[in-house]
Tab-separated table of C-alpha atoms in Angstrom:
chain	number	residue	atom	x	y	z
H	493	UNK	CA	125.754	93.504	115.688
H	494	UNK	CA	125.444	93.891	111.729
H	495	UNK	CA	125.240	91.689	108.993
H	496	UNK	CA	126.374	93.260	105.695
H	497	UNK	CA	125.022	91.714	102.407
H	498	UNK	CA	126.351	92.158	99.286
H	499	UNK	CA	127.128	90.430	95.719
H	500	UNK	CA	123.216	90.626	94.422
H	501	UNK	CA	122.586	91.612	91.021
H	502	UNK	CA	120.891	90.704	87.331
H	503	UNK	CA	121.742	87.485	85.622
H	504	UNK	CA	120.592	85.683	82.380
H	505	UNK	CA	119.743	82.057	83.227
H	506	UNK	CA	122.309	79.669	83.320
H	507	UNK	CA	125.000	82.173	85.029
H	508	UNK	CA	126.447	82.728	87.722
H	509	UNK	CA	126.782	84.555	91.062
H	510	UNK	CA	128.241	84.755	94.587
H	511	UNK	CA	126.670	86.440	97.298
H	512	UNK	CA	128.989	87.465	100.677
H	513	UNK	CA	127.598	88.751	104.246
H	514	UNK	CA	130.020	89.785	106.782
H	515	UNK	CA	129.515	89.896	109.977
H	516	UNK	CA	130.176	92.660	113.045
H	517	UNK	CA	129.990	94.116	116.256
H	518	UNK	CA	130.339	92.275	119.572
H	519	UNK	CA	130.310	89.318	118.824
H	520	UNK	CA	131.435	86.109	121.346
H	521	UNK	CA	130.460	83.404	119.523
H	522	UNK	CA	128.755	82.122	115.718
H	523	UNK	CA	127.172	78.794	115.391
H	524	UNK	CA	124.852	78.342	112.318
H	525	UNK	CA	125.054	80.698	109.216
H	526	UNK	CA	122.844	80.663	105.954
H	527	UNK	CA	120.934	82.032	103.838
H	528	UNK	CA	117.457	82.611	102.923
H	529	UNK	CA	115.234	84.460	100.120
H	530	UNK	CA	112.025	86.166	99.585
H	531	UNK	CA	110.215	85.895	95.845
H	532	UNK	CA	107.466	88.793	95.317
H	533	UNK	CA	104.519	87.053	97.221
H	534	UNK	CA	105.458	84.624	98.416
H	535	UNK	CA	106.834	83.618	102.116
H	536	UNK	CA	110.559	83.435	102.996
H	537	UNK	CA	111.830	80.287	102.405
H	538	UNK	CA	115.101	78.458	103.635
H	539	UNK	CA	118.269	78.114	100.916
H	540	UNK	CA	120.799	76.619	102.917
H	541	UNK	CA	122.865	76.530	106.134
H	542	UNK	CA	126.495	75.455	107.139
H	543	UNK	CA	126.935	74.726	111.048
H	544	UNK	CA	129.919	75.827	112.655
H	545	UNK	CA	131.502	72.223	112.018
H	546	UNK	CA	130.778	72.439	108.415
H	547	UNK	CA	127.676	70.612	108.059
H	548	UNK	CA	125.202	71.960	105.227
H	549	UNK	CA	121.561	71.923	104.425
H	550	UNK	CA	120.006	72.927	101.509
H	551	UNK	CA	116.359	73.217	99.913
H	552	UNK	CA	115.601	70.649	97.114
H	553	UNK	CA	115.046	73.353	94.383
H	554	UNK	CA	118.758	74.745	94.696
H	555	UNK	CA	120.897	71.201	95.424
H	556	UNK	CA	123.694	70.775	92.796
H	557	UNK	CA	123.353	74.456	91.977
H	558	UNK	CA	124.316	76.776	95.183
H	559	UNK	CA	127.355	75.779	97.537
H	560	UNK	CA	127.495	77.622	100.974
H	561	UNK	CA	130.468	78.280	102.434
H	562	UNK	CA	131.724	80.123	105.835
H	563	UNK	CA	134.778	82.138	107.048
H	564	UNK	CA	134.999	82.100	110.674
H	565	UNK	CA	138.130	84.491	110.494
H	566	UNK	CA	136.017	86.543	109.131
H	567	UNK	CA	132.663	85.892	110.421
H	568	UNK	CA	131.739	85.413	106.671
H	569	UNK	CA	129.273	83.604	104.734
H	570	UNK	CA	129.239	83.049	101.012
H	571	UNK	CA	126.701	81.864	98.900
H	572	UNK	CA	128.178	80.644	95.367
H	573	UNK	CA	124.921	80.443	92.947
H	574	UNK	CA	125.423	78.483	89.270
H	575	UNK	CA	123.189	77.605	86.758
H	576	UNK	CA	120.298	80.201	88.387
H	577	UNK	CA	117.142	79.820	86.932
H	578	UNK	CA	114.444	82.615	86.631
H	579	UNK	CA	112.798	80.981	89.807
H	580	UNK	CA	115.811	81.742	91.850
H	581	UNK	CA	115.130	85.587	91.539
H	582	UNK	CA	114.606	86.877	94.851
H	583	UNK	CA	115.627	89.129	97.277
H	584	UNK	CA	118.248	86.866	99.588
H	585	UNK	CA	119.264	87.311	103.129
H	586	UNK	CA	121.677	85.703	105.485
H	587	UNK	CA	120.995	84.950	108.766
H	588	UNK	CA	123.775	83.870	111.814
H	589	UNK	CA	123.393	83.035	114.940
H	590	UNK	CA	125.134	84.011	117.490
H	591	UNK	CA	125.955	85.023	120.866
H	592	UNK	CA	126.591	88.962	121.653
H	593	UNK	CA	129.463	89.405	124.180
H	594	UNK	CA	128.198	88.976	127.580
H	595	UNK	CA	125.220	87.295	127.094
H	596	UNK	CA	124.452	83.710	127.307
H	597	UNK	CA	121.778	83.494	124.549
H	598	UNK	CA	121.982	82.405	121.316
H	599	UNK	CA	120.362	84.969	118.772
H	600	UNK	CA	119.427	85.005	115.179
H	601	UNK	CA	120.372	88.375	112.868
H	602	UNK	CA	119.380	89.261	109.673
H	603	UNK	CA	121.130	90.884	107.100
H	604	UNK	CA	119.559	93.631	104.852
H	605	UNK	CA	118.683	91.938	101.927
H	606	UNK	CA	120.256	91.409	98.788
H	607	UNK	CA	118.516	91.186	95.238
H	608	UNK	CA	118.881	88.690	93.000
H	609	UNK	CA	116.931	88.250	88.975
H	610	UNK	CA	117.868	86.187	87.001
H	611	UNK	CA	116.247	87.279	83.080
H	612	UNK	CA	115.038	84.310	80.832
């Protein structure tokens, strides 16, 4: 199983951008997808989820700014970013879990990481 990350980049504040990871491999099954990021020194920290019904979660600092979405066609998750602040910059991984084919347990997989700055 892989998660591919992609869609990072430099932003002034105040713009815009959307981050994708796609899923792969042998995969039965995806229940919660999301995403999470990783400032320079300081500990990962949660951004949001979206269940496999639809239900979403997000931290306080990004509500009314980032939308999560999900593609279960395409084992996709998206991550639409607006009005980014310089605090946002970070690198930003998504994280699925899922069940591999054959197995009964339900596993979480990170993606590679994606960097994000947003310039003041």
């Amino acid at each position: 199983v892989q998660l591919q990350a992609s869609g990072g980049g430099l932003v002034q504040a105040g713009g815009s951008l959307r981050l994708s990871c796609a899923a792969s491999g042998s995969i039965f099954s995806i229940n919660v997808m999301g995403w999470y990021r990783q400032a320079p020194g300081k500990q990962r920290e949660l951004v949001a989820t979206i269940g496999s019904g639809g239900t979403t979660n997000y931290a306080d600092s990004v509500k009314g700014r980032f939308a999560v979405s999900r593609d279960d066609a395409k084992k996709a998750v998206y991550l639409q970013m607006d009005r980014l602040k310089p605090e946002d910059t970070a690198v930003y991984y998504c994280n699925v879990r899922l069940q591999v084919r054959g197995s009964p347990k339900w596993e979480y997989y990170w993606g590679q990481g994606t960097l994000v700055t947003v310039s003041s």
